[in-house]
XYZ file of C-alpha atoms in Angstrom:
779
model
C -21.071 5.650 6.673
C -19.620 5.197 2.958
C -22.407 4.131 0.488
C -21.446 3.933 -3.185
C -23.207 2.275 -6.094
C -20.977 0.007 -8.250
C -19.796 1.758 -11.377
C -18.155 -1.303 -12.612
C -18.897 -0.597 -16.302
C -16.857 2.697 -16.329
C -13.633 0.911 -17.245
C -15.210 -2.006 -19.118
C -15.017 -5.430 -17.537
C -12.018 -7.073 -19.312
C -10.127 -9.105 -16.732
C -6.769 -7.766 -17.808
C -7.518 -4.179 -19.021
C -8.672 -1.153 -17.367
C -10.121 0.937 -20.365
C -10.812 4.525 -20.500
C -13.009 5.163 -23.566
C -13.653 8.754 -24.660
C -12.314 11.547 -22.581
C -14.324 13.046 -19.312
C -12.733 15.926 -17.804
C -14.376 15.385 -14.496
C -12.401 11.980 -14.220
C -8.872 13.368 -15.175
C -7.646 13.522 -11.709
C -9.092 9.901 -10.741
C -7.523 8.452 -13.884
C -4.238 10.087 -13.207
C -4.160 7.658 -10.124
C -5.862 4.766 -11.829
C -3.428 4.791 -14.858
C -0.311 5.510 -12.772
C 2.695 3.186 -13.173
C 5.544 2.370 -11.083
C 8.373 -0.162 -10.122
C 8.830 0.093 -6.428
C 11.540 2.924 -6.967
C 9.892 5.195 -9.570
C 6.236 6.115 -9.653
C 4.486 8.141 -12.458
C 1.021 9.608 -12.212
C -1.096 8.941 -15.314
C -1.531 12.536 -16.434
C -1.410 12.979 -20.344
C 1.851 13.572 -22.232
C 0.514 16.594 -24.021
C -1.057 17.982 -20.770
C -4.513 19.167 -20.105
C -6.025 22.302 -18.162
C -3.663 23.529 -15.581
C -4.542 22.327 -12.180
C -6.984 19.618 -13.433
C -5.024 16.972 -11.657
C -1.868 16.543 -9.713
C 1.130 15.540 -11.997
C 3.837 13.641 -10.275
C 6.684 11.512 -10.516
C 8.156 10.100 -7.184
C 11.236 8.220 -5.890
C 10.462 5.824 -3.114
C 12.334 6.540 0.043
C 13.418 10.077 -1.143
C 11.973 12.931 0.957
C 11.936 16.604 1.805
C 11.837 17.452 5.584
C 10.369 20.462 7.166
C 9.986 21.564 10.734
C 6.293 21.037 11.880
C 4.687 24.280 13.081
C 2.598 24.143 16.238
C 0.360 26.909 17.873
C 1.282 25.470 21.148
C 4.193 23.333 21.519
C 4.956 20.679 24.061
C 7.788 18.334 25.013
C 8.107 15.265 22.917
C 6.072 16.439 20.094
C 7.156 15.191 16.586
C 9.503 17.769 15.363
C 9.591 17.366 11.590
C 7.367 16.162 8.648
C 8.703 14.269 5.664
C 7.245 14.560 2.208
C 7.960 12.152 -0.582
C 10.175 13.871 -3.177
C 8.919 14.752 -6.582
C 11.373 14.005 -9.274
C 11.528 15.585 -12.684
C 8.349 14.764 -14.857
C 9.523 12.566 -17.742
C 6.529 12.582 -20.105
C 5.828 16.243 -21.031
C 5.206 16.551 -24.641
C 4.214 19.748 -26.104
C 2.624 19.457 -29.570
C 1.797 22.045 -32.313
C 0.239 21.374 -35.829
C 0.930 24.143 -38.371
C 1.723 26.535 -35.497
C -1.478 25.623 -33.516
C -1.431 23.992 -30.140
C -2.595 20.518 -30.039
C -5.048 21.107 -27.039
C -8.381 19.073 -26.023
C -10.034 22.166 -25.185
C -9.562 23.528 -28.786
C -10.267 21.759 -32.095
C -12.228 18.353 -31.760
C -11.287 15.207 -29.881
C -12.783 12.790 -32.326
C -11.681 9.462 -30.635
C -9.686 8.625 -27.334
C -8.933 5.468 -25.511
C -6.444 4.367 -22.951
C -5.739 1.147 -21.392
C -3.885 -0.105 -18.343
C -2.500 -3.440 -19.359
C -2.373 -5.545 -16.320
C -0.721 -8.628 -18.131
C 1.740 -6.365 -19.918
C 2.585 -3.789 -17.349
C 2.165 -0.759 -19.432
C -0.266 2.083 -20.450
C -1.302 2.231 -24.014
C -3.257 5.174 -25.535
C -4.749 6.245 -28.814
C -6.516 9.467 -29.966
C -7.661 11.287 -33.005
C -7.816 15.083 -32.928
C -9.128 17.448 -35.610
C -7.422 20.672 -35.871
C -9.224 23.994 -36.484
C -7.842 23.621 -39.971
C -9.639 20.416 -40.448
C -6.418 18.078 -40.667
C -6.617 15.024 -38.407
C -3.771 14.140 -36.212
C -3.368 10.630 -34.734
C -1.327 9.554 -31.767
C -0.636 5.923 -30.407
C 1.539 5.803 -27.414
C 2.954 3.249 -24.984
C 4.533 4.061 -21.469
C 6.092 1.762 -19.089
C 8.159 2.083 -15.713
C 10.715 -0.602 -16.081
C 10.270 -3.635 -13.752
C 13.697 -5.067 -14.952
C 15.788 -1.647 -15.331
C 15.055 -0.041 -11.777
C 15.737 3.529 -13.000
C 14.096 3.633 -16.237
C 11.024 5.306 -17.668
C 10.494 4.821 -21.357
C 7.580 6.099 -23.687
C 6.792 5.652 -27.287
C 4.824 7.972 -29.288
C 3.588 7.339 -33.061
C 2.187 10.597 -34.612
C 0.569 10.685 -38.010
C -1.754 12.698 -40.182
C -4.584 10.989 -41.913
C -4.277 13.293 -45.076
C -2.141 16.111 -46.324
C 0.993 17.552 -45.063
C 1.636 19.345 -41.779
C 4.437 20.755 -39.824
C 4.477 19.241 -36.357
C 6.234 20.917 -33.464
C 7.269 18.640 -30.766
C 8.653 19.908 -27.385
C 10.006 17.306 -25.029
C 11.052 18.298 -21.429
C 12.322 17.251 -18.074
C 10.352 19.256 -15.628
C 11.198 19.351 -11.746
C 9.290 22.629 -11.062
C 7.676 22.128 -7.743
C 4.067 21.452 -7.440
C 2.007 24.131 -5.591
C 0.829 23.363 -2.150
C -2.672 21.604 -2.016
C -5.289 23.656 -0.508
C -7.382 21.220 1.654
C -8.613 20.751 5.106
C -8.538 17.150 4.487
C -5.483 15.458 6.587
C -5.246 12.679 4.047
C -4.278 15.147 1.179
C -0.520 15.863 0.885
C 0.981 19.259 0.269
C 3.500 20.817 -1.992
C 7.001 21.657 -1.219
C 8.571 24.984 -0.672
C 10.743 26.070 -3.532
C 13.286 27.589 -1.185
C 14.193 24.090 -0.207
C 15.264 23.182 -3.661
C 18.905 23.984 -4.895
C 19.224 23.715 -8.626
C 22.548 21.872 -9.454
C 22.742 20.834 -12.960
C 20.717 21.712 -16.143
C 21.986 20.646 -19.622
C 20.303 20.314 -23.065
C 22.359 19.382 -26.002
C 21.920 17.077 -28.935
C 18.483 15.842 -27.735
C 20.061 14.866 -24.532
C 18.555 16.444 -21.266
C 19.876 16.532 -17.600
C 18.584 17.788 -14.494
C 19.835 17.736 -10.934
C 18.688 19.494 -7.744
C 19.508 19.122 -4.007
C 16.972 18.880 -1.145
C 18.662 21.090 1.377
C 16.292 19.988 4.192
C 17.017 16.213 3.809
C 20.460 16.111 2.070
C 19.211 14.073 -0.901
C 20.225 14.941 -4.462
C 17.709 13.944 -7.193
C 18.974 13.616 -10.902
C 17.369 12.650 -14.175
C 18.451 12.318 -17.670
C 16.471 11.979 -20.843
C 17.320 10.732 -24.439
C 15.283 10.665 -27.647
C 15.292 8.413 -30.538
C 13.205 9.742 -33.669
C 12.334 7.611 -36.743
C 10.245 7.834 -39.957
C 9.347 11.379 -40.749
C 11.681 14.203 -41.808
C 12.987 15.949 -38.521
C 14.982 19.101 -38.161
C 17.791 19.303 -35.699
C 16.616 20.084 -32.230
C 16.847 23.419 -30.413
C 17.453 23.594 -26.684
C 16.441 25.392 -23.487
C 16.976 25.298 -19.891
C 16.240 26.932 -16.566
C 16.611 26.096 -12.852
C 14.124 23.257 -12.961
C 13.399 22.436 -16.532
C 15.450 21.274 -19.713
C 13.877 21.269 -23.055
C 14.524 20.132 -26.644
C 12.166 21.032 -29.633
C 12.002 19.382 -32.993
C 10.214 20.439 -36.189
C 8.769 17.510 -38.120
C 7.157 17.346 -41.636
C 4.448 14.844 -41.268
C 2.566 13.008 -44.209
C 0.408 10.063 -43.917
C 3.254 7.849 -45.570
C 5.847 9.128 -43.120
C 4.585 9.040 -39.542
C 7.039 10.053 -36.698
C 8.070 7.538 -34.109
C 9.651 8.945 -31.012
C 10.959 7.104 -28.179
C 11.984 8.721 -25.012
C 14.263 7.302 -22.345
C 14.528 8.782 -18.876
C 16.499 7.559 -16.109
C 16.666 8.701 -12.365
C 18.885 8.480 -9.505
C 19.386 9.855 -6.154
C 22.561 10.279 -3.710
C 23.808 12.535 -1.008
C 25.402 15.843 -1.685
C 26.851 14.661 -4.926
C 24.498 14.174 -8.149
C 24.701 10.608 -9.390
C 26.038 10.700 -13.071
C 23.454 8.972 -15.216
C 25.048 9.268 -18.693
C 26.346 5.784 -18.972
C 23.167 4.207 -17.797
C 21.062 6.390 -20.297
C 23.467 5.415 -23.051
C 23.033 1.753 -22.321
C 19.205 1.972 -22.058
C 19.181 3.752 -25.442
C 20.609 0.785 -27.242
C 17.239 -1.029 -26.840
C 13.846 -0.362 -28.423
C 10.480 0.040 -26.693
C 9.636 -3.353 -27.760
C 12.736 -4.852 -26.248
C 11.614 -3.321 -22.847
C 7.895 -4.174 -23.486
C 9.169 -7.884 -23.716
C 10.973 -7.764 -20.581
C 8.093 -6.113 -18.777
C 5.792 -8.957 -20.088
C 8.116 -11.607 -18.795
C 8.228 -9.842 -15.322
C 4.536 -9.528 -15.143
C 4.164 -13.253 -16.240
C 6.443 -14.321 -13.365
C 4.326 -12.102 -11.028
C 1.085 -13.436 -12.062
C 2.292 -17.058 -12.155
C 2.432 -17.159 -8.239
C 0.239 -14.214 -7.482
C -2.872 -14.287 -9.547
C -6.374 -14.904 -8.238
C -8.887 -16.143 -10.570
C -12.621 -15.798 -9.755
C -15.479 -17.038 -11.970
C -19.125 -15.511 -12.087
C -18.349 -11.919 -11.457
C -16.214 -10.033 -14.118
C -16.277 -6.910 -11.952
C -14.617 -8.596 -9.078
C -12.149 -10.341 -11.320
C -11.047 -6.994 -12.816
C -10.793 -5.478 -9.324
C -8.714 -8.168 -7.898
C -6.152 -7.966 -10.597
C -6.014 -4.134 -10.587
C -5.490 -4.243 -6.828
C -2.767 -6.957 -6.943
C -0.968 -5.041 -9.960
C -0.778 -1.790 -7.949
C 0.556 -3.445 -4.915
C 3.373 -5.121 -6.944
C 4.521 -1.789 -8.657
C 4.187 0.253 -5.539
C 6.326 -2.015 -3.076
C 9.904 -0.791 -2.396
C 12.351 -3.538 -3.667
C 15.258 -2.830 -1.311
C 15.478 -2.957 2.445
C 15.750 0.678 2.908
C 12.166 1.393 1.511
C 8.627 0.310 2.144
C 5.250 0.736 0.690
C 3.298 4.087 1.194
C -0.318 4.378 1.826
C -0.783 5.817 -1.521
C 1.910 3.726 -3.077
C 3.671 5.663 -5.775
C 0.588 7.191 -7.365
C 0.209 10.498 -5.482
C 1.466 12.532 -2.537
C -1.621 11.807 -0.290
C -0.415 11.349 3.359
C 2.914 12.976 2.047
C 4.073 9.545 1.020
C 4.216 8.146 4.364
C 4.698 4.549 5.435
C 2.223 3.237 8.165
C 1.570 -0.104 10.106
C -0.443 -0.975 7.129
C 2.379 -2.481 5.573
C 2.802 -5.290 8.191
C -0.856 -5.951 8.752
C -2.601 -5.468 5.549
C -0.041 -5.647 2.876
C 2.907 -7.890 3.931
C 0.595 -11.220 3.993
C 0.080 -11.009 0.206
C 3.785 -10.729 -0.510
C 4.523 -13.188 2.228
C 2.616 -15.942 0.699
C 3.335 -15.184 -2.854
C 6.857 -13.421 -3.060
C 8.503 -13.857 0.229
C 11.797 -12.029 -0.714
C 9.789 -8.958 -1.059
C 8.160 -9.312 2.258
C 11.605 -9.836 3.753
C 12.601 -6.494 2.422
C 9.682 -4.859 4.222
C 10.699 -6.141 7.435
C 14.382 -5.178 6.710
C 13.148 -1.713 6.500
C 11.934 -1.827 10.185
C 15.284 -2.995 11.147
C 17.001 -0.116 9.189
C 15.196 2.422 11.159
C 15.614 0.786 14.537
C 17.977 3.652 15.770
C 15.476 6.288 14.981
C 12.738 4.010 16.995
C 15.204 3.824 19.901
C 15.560 7.677 19.903
C 11.898 8.080 19.795
C 11.257 5.857 22.796
C 13.740 7.933 24.767
C 12.009 11.064 23.930
C 8.864 9.455 25.465
C 10.618 8.651 28.763
C 10.876 4.863 27.615
C 14.200 4.049 29.108
C 15.200 1.261 26.811
C 14.004 -0.369 23.651
C 12.245 1.106 20.541
C 8.947 2.754 19.612
C 8.344 2.645 15.927
C 6.688 5.707 14.310
C 3.020 6.005 13.298
C 4.018 7.514 9.963
C 7.392 8.239 8.441
C 9.552 7.771 5.591
C 13.073 8.015 6.934
C 12.374 6.598 10.428
C 11.385 9.764 12.401
C 7.860 10.269 13.720
C 6.099 12.659 11.311
C 2.585 12.597 12.916
C 1.849 16.105 14.411
C -1.351 14.854 16.038
C 0.025 12.551 18.716
C -3.622 11.304 20.073
C -4.229 9.456 16.823
C -0.492 9.031 16.179
C 2.098 8.398 18.578
C -0.356 7.097 21.008
C -0.886 4.068 18.378
C 1.623 2.062 20.458
C 0.320 -1.065 18.965
C 2.571 -0.613 15.939
C 5.472 -2.203 17.936
C 3.206 -5.410 18.192
C 2.187 -5.143 14.698
C 5.761 -5.324 13.495
C 6.662 -8.174 15.860
C 3.514 -10.090 14.552
C 4.484 -9.711 11.059
C 8.181 -10.967 12.004
C 6.703 -14.169 13.576
C 4.350 -14.697 10.494
C 7.301 -14.293 8.130
C 9.540 -16.848 10.041
C 6.599 -19.448 10.166
C 5.870 -19.109 6.613
C 9.521 -19.209 5.320
C 11.681 -20.888 7.893
C 14.175 -18.198 7.078
C 16.289 -18.505 10.282
C 18.985 -16.209 8.816
C 16.508 -13.212 8.775
C 15.544 -13.868 12.336
C 19.116 -14.203 13.507
C 20.477 -11.028 11.635
C 17.635 -8.710 11.857
C 14.250 -10.160 12.985
C 15.218 -11.202 16.584
C 16.600 -7.584 17.246
C 13.476 -5.908 16.018
C 11.064 -8.084 18.177
C 13.182 -8.012 21.424
C 13.988 -4.173 21.223
C 10.305 -3.310 20.565
C 8.986 -5.700 23.241
C 10.734 -3.444 25.873
C 8.234 -0.944 25.109
C 5.211 -2.687 27.132
C 6.681 -2.858 30.720
C 7.621 0.792 30.294
C 4.306 2.041 29.307
C 1.986 -0.709 31.342
C 1.664 -1.343 35.080
C 0.072 -3.870 37.583
C -3.164 -2.396 38.491
C -4.179 -3.055 42.083
C -7.721 -1.984 41.208
C -7.929 -4.700 38.664
C -6.539 -7.491 40.847
C -2.952 -6.735 39.916
C -3.563 -7.324 36.153
C -0.981 -5.593 33.697
C -2.770 -2.692 32.335
C -1.743 -0.079 29.563
C -3.150 3.214 29.857
C -3.389 6.312 27.603
C -3.118 4.472 24.107
C -5.044 4.768 20.861
C -5.824 1.429 19.002
C -6.467 1.103 15.410
C -9.756 3.023 15.541
C -8.938 6.665 15.189
C -12.234 7.819 16.492
C -11.507 6.476 19.824
C -8.216 8.192 21.297
C -6.209 8.025 24.393
C -8.120 5.287 26.203
C -7.059 2.717 29.014
C -6.712 -0.861 28.064
C -7.585 -0.801 24.234
C -8.359 -4.381 23.690
C -6.526 -4.700 20.380
C -3.483 -3.087 21.944
C -3.291 -5.240 25.002
C -4.013 -8.479 23.055
C -1.292 -7.809 20.513
C 1.068 -6.677 23.178
C 0.423 -9.987 24.972
C 1.311 -12.045 21.705
C 4.203 -9.785 21.418
C 5.689 -10.566 24.718
C 4.884 -14.264 24.328
C 6.861 -14.286 21.193
C 9.697 -12.277 22.512
C 10.164 -14.775 25.372
C 10.048 -17.636 22.966
C 12.397 -15.854 20.511
C 15.071 -15.027 23.337
C 15.519 -18.718 23.985
C 15.412 -19.678 20.346
C 18.222 -17.419 19.421
C 20.442 -18.745 22.242
C 19.702 -22.299 21.050
C 20.223 -21.655 17.371
C 22.928 -19.088 17.028
C 24.473 -18.784 20.693
C 27.356 -16.434 19.446
C 24.949 -14.109 17.912
C 22.743 -14.288 20.947
C 25.541 -13.494 23.132
C 26.658 -10.564 21.107
C 23.159 -9.101 20.738
C 22.189 -9.467 24.338
C 25.402 -7.869 25.628
C 24.863 -4.941 23.187
C 21.158 -4.732 24.509
C 21.846 -5.197 28.111
C 19.186 -7.999 28.014
C 19.160 -10.512 30.710
C 16.988 -13.379 32.025
C 15.319 -11.258 34.495
C 14.095 -8.762 32.045
C 12.712 -11.692 29.812
C 11.032 -13.091 32.992
C 9.253 -9.763 33.496
C 8.080 -9.952 29.947
C 6.618 -13.399 30.486
C 4.686 -12.196 33.682
C 3.370 -9.210 31.931
C 2.067 -11.346 29.248
C 0.494 -13.964 31.614
C -1.332 -11.256 33.572
C -2.418 -9.079 30.654
C -5.728 -7.356 31.184
C -8.205 -7.804 28.360
C -11.339 -5.723 28.832
C -14.574 -7.848 28.805
C -18.231 -7.191 29.718
C -19.705 -10.246 31.284
C -23.404 -9.032 30.950
C -23.079 -8.841 27.108
C -20.239 -11.431 26.551
C -18.283 -8.933 24.369
C -14.740 -7.750 24.562
C -14.695 -3.994 25.211
C -12.789 -1.839 22.895
C -11.448 -0.091 25.989
C -12.346 0.457 29.558
C -14.675 3.264 29.040
C -16.335 2.287 25.673
C -19.568 1.238 27.172
C -19.739 4.629 29.289
C -20.150 6.645 26.069
C -23.558 7.096 24.312
C -24.026 5.550 20.799
C -23.339 8.075 17.813
C -26.763 9.286 16.327
C -26.429 7.560 13.046
C -29.938 8.199 12.320
C -29.589 12.147 12.277
C -26.142 12.170 10.782
C -26.541 13.454 7.116
C -25.125 11.150 4.497
C -22.595 14.046 3.298
C -21.275 14.116 6.666
C -19.115 11.117 6.229
C -16.194 10.724 6.883
C -16.952 12.151 10.338
C -13.387 13.416 10.609
C -14.042 16.149 8.159
C -17.201 17.407 9.729
C -16.968 16.919 13.482
C -14.262 17.958 16.042
C -12.301 15.177 17.185
C -13.681 15.445 20.860
C -17.202 15.238 19.624
C -16.375 11.944 17.975
C -14.234 10.688 20.872
C -17.106 11.003 23.476
C -19.312 8.702 21.619
C -19.535 5.027 20.690
C -18.396 5.020 17.142
C -15.666 3.362 15.116
C -13.741 4.645 12.248
C -12.498 1.131 11.409
C -11.993 -2.450 12.589
C -10.326 -2.589 16.012
C -11.613 -5.224 18.144
C -12.711 -7.088 15.015
C -9.268 -6.843 13.629
C -7.831 -8.317 16.733
C -10.325 -11.291 16.295
C -9.000 -11.991 12.924
C -5.133 -11.709 13.712
C -5.346 -13.790 16.888
C -8.320 -15.907 15.599
C -7.104 -19.192 17.310
C -7.583 -17.383 20.759
C -11.452 -16.901 20.373
C -14.378 -19.240 19.714
C -16.745 -18.743 16.847
C -19.438 -17.770 19.248
C -17.382 -15.022 20.962
C -16.388 -13.560 17.496
C -20.087 -13.353 16.508
C -20.962 -11.539 19.683
C -18.254 -9.102 19.172
C -18.984 -8.728 15.554
C -22.742 -8.084 16.131
C -21.799 -5.346 18.624
C -19.259 -3.431 16.629
C -20.323 -3.797 13.272
C -23.322 -1.560 13.468
C -21.196 1.329 15.104
C -18.471 1.287 12.556
C -18.516 3.922 9.693
C -15.806 2.474 7.743
C -14.616 5.906 7.127
C -11.224 4.184 6.836
C -10.419 1.973 3.788
C -8.750 -0.453 6.408
C -12.062 -1.464 7.671
C -14.357 -3.412 5.235
C -11.894 -6.144 4.531
C -11.656 -7.138 8.113
C -15.404 -7.160 8.456
C -15.806 -9.278 5.304
C -13.242 -11.862 6.900
C -15.163 -12.033 10.250
C -18.574 -11.937 8.543
C -17.716 -14.997 6.629
C -16.143 -16.595 9.853
C -19.239 -16.240 11.958
C -21.772 -17.004 9.235
C -22.946 -14.071 7.523
C -22.153 -14.782 3.896
C -24.061 -11.898 2.553
C -22.282 -9.441 4.484
C -18.979 -10.973 3.793
C -19.873 -10.653 0.007
C -20.967 -7.095 0.360
C -17.992 -5.849 2.133
C -15.620 -7.865 -0.273
C -17.196 -6.010 -3.314
C -16.154 -2.681 -1.681
C -12.659 -3.815 -1.070
C -12.074 -5.280 -4.434
C -13.207 -2.228 -6.307
C -12.428 0.470 -3.693
C -10.290 2.654 -6.057
C -11.823 1.529 -9.443
C -15.426 2.717 -8.134
C -13.799 5.532 -6.026
C -16.045 4.459 -3.116
C -14.359 6.956 -0.766
C -14.314 9.674 -3.441
C -10.606 10.570 -2.755
C -8.764 8.216 -5.125
C -7.714 11.305 -7.090
C -4.897 11.575 -4.367
C -3.674 8.153 -4.753
C -4.650 4.490 -4.424
C -5.294 2.772 -1.005
C -2.432 0.167 -0.753
C -3.750 -1.197 2.563
C -7.105 -1.772 1.123
C -5.677 -3.511 -1.961
C -3.732 -5.844 0.346
C -7.132 -6.579 2.092
C -8.472 -7.856 -1.250
C -6.118 -10.606 -0.864
C -6.870 -11.187 2.715
C -10.621 -11.277 1.964
C -10.290 -13.953 -0.749
C -7.576 -15.981 0.673
C -7.861 -15.837 4.396
C -11.561 -14.740 4.398
C -13.370 -17.045 1.987
C -10.297 -19.277 1.558
C -10.182 -19.581 5.370
C -6.311 -19.965 5.103
C -4.420 -19.805 8.482
C -0.766 -20.767 9.431
C -0.898 -21.502 13.087
C 2.045 -23.193 14.943
C 3.588 -24.026 11.605
C 0.467 -25.966 10.642
C -1.238 -24.835 7.273
C -5.033 -24.971 7.459
C -7.872 -23.965 4.941
C -11.770 -23.863 5.848
C -13.022 -22.433 2.487
C -16.511 -21.520 1.411
C -17.718 -20.095 -1.955
C -19.255 -16.589 -1.783
C -22.650 -16.040 -3.447
C -22.458 -15.248 -7.204
C -19.142 -16.944 -7.538
C -18.809 -20.168 -9.659
C -15.287 -20.847 -8.382
C -12.026 -19.093 -7.387
C -8.483 -20.169 -7.494
C -5.186 -18.969 -6.013
C -1.666 -20.004 -5.060
C 0.207 -19.674 -1.808
C 3.965 -20.260 -0.993
C 4.597 -21.739 2.516
C 7.652 -23.233 3.893
C 9.261 -23.709 0.471
C 6.132 -25.238 -1.209
C 3.890 -23.671 -3.868
C 0.197 -24.924 -3.472
C -2.640 -24.238 -5.639
C -6.138 -23.964 -4.203
C -9.362 -24.290 -6.292
C -12.744 -23.922 -4.889
C -16.125 -24.518 -6.678
C -19.595 -25.016 -5.449
C -19.073 -28.290 -3.728
C -15.459 -28.996 -3.232
C -11.987 -27.516 -2.511
C -9.116 -28.970 -4.722
C -5.415 -28.839 -3.307
C -2.254 -29.501 -5.570
C 1.353 -29.190 -4.638
C 3.085 -27.465 -7.701
C 6.656 -27.273 -6.014
C 8.482 -28.281 -2.914
C 8.568 -31.231 -0.683
C 5.545 -33.162 0.527
C 3.184 -31.322 3.057
C 0.356 -32.057 5.206
C -2.399 -29.549 5.538
C -5.775 -29.412 7.348
C -9.064 -28.771 5.422
C -11.562 -28.088 8.149
C -11.123 -31.340 10.227
C -9.723 -33.279 7.527
C -6.072 -34.034 7.031
C -4.611 -33.919 3.483
C -1.454 -35.081 2.343
C 0.200 -33.439 -0.868
C 3.008 -34.531 -2.979
C 4.405 -33.179 -6.228
C 3.091 -34.819 -9.644
C 0.004 -35.844 -7.794
C -3.515 -35.263 -8.901
C -5.464 -32.350 -7.148
C -6.921 -33.828 -3.800
C -10.529 -32.848 -3.199
C -12.439 -32.123 -0.169
C -16.108 -30.966 0.569
C -16.815 -27.324 1.507
C -18.434 -26.461 4.643
C -21.770 -24.403 4.619
C -21.012 -20.641 4.835
C -23.628 -20.281 7.679
C -21.827 -22.868 9.706
């Protein structure tokens, strides 16, 4: 199991800053992730502008939704295996800045680094950095830099460097580049680590360097994308020579010689813009020229305004624990900058901070991440769901490959829509993804009332994906003709290819019921659209009646003797994993034991049945949840970062406040404290979404069921208060919780009635906050 002490003081405890003080080479890779920036389209890892030791950390600049493709090589092939893998594309690095002082390279391994500090500014949306370096000659060079990936100019990265000498005169050499040289393949047996790209897949198209302008373009032969970048420079202050230039297939460079004195520092602003297209390289010259008309300060003001708007509806404030406060804001910040802003993109498991998991999108998006955006910025949640609609044709094709005669099967991991998981027992077999997507569609519509989305896209997604269940399930005569689903894998990747996974069956039941309801709703609300869609789908009343019957007779495995839901039919037939004699350094188990060794034991990688109890919470009593939690929690390793948040939520619901707080601490600082020791490969976006779930739907007890908004808050031990906002059905509601009361205030929208425990509370705008007493956390 994962055990980590808190290292909260590593980055200070400022609620709006992540501060790296000094330079520690061992943390370089980790900090390249933590100090990464993005805007949903472009993502830039936080490696140093002037570089560091080769191979010390992965450098990367990524474009969301743009990928390479390569055939998957199997030692033994079988019908229906995934054919191709997709890897997130690396764009040209924008920030390479080679420096020399009087002909000597500015290198942290040479000379003396006197002072170094870097800050991720969560309120400003940028990274600032300062250092002082003493050259072997004794001269001291200063750098103050700022970097941002624009939230208002989607294709722009802009950097500002202020270089100065403390005394004397020096000749500074500045080499600025665009560098699209492919990264070397990662050498790792860890399936979570992504790999590099075969250089043979890249076809150089354009390389120019003239008058301080740089352009690069290359074509990805395997996927058909063409990536382009263009850079411009503004130099002010010191005396600067005319630049010289150089290009090769994947690199464009300009070099300046600068005479520095203390009275005449150099201020260099570098603008880099990105674009992608099909076979033709996009022309970025006009965009770059427009961007160069504005200063870094102009973009910094825009960035601050965008962040102010984000935090105004999305911030979570907690009192009494600065480490938790910092962790919460750090996580929400990274979610915001990782999420694709257009309907053709999604959010990767590592965001735009690394090529871990090859940049793939998972079901994490709908279950762990979408709720945060749904209840704070619903338009962004809408785009997440429109992505699923955009890949419906690929999901239909995948269903046919698996002998599913109609409907769709969404991939476990993908970028462009094609299933990319080479290991089907823990990939394709996770059929629950269809139900997860339908669940998210239902939640979105209940929270927003966005009928247009449901009519134009959501209904088709839900109905097409519902067709999966009758195709892979059957009525089992040995179980009183109940509807059973065999050979599936639930969320728990340590238990694969089982019959009647409880999570899968329960979510399939909810999916089918919603599909039946939605079929009639669409006929009533948009009869012309319904007629058109049902004709195109060849969907009729008989098929919908079959869905209703399958839902009604769905088998949900249960053990009467212990009073618990069974994760699957065979779970109790297996011996419990020998946790007592498993060395601490043998976690995660997947890196130390063959899958078959793990599969034959009672051991969970992550929440499975526990997750179902949360998602479908209104179907289970508190006593039932407690029995299930008591059984599954001790045999769960939490080797997945998707696990701790669900255990925090359930622990709080069943009266274990200390456990709820313990798991919440892990979730809130999972990456800042590097609990799983792999953050150097990228953040864990699902866990970050779990932060919001823990606080708002865990401790805050928020639920939206049958269009009724409900809260049942508790205050975690060690906190003096917490406060958050939610957008529901066109209203913005602020919720504040202290040691004795919860306070509710309607900030925007029409009057609303909500439930606080057993109390009904009516809210109107311009009304003082309404107070209600808290329940005991152990009740």
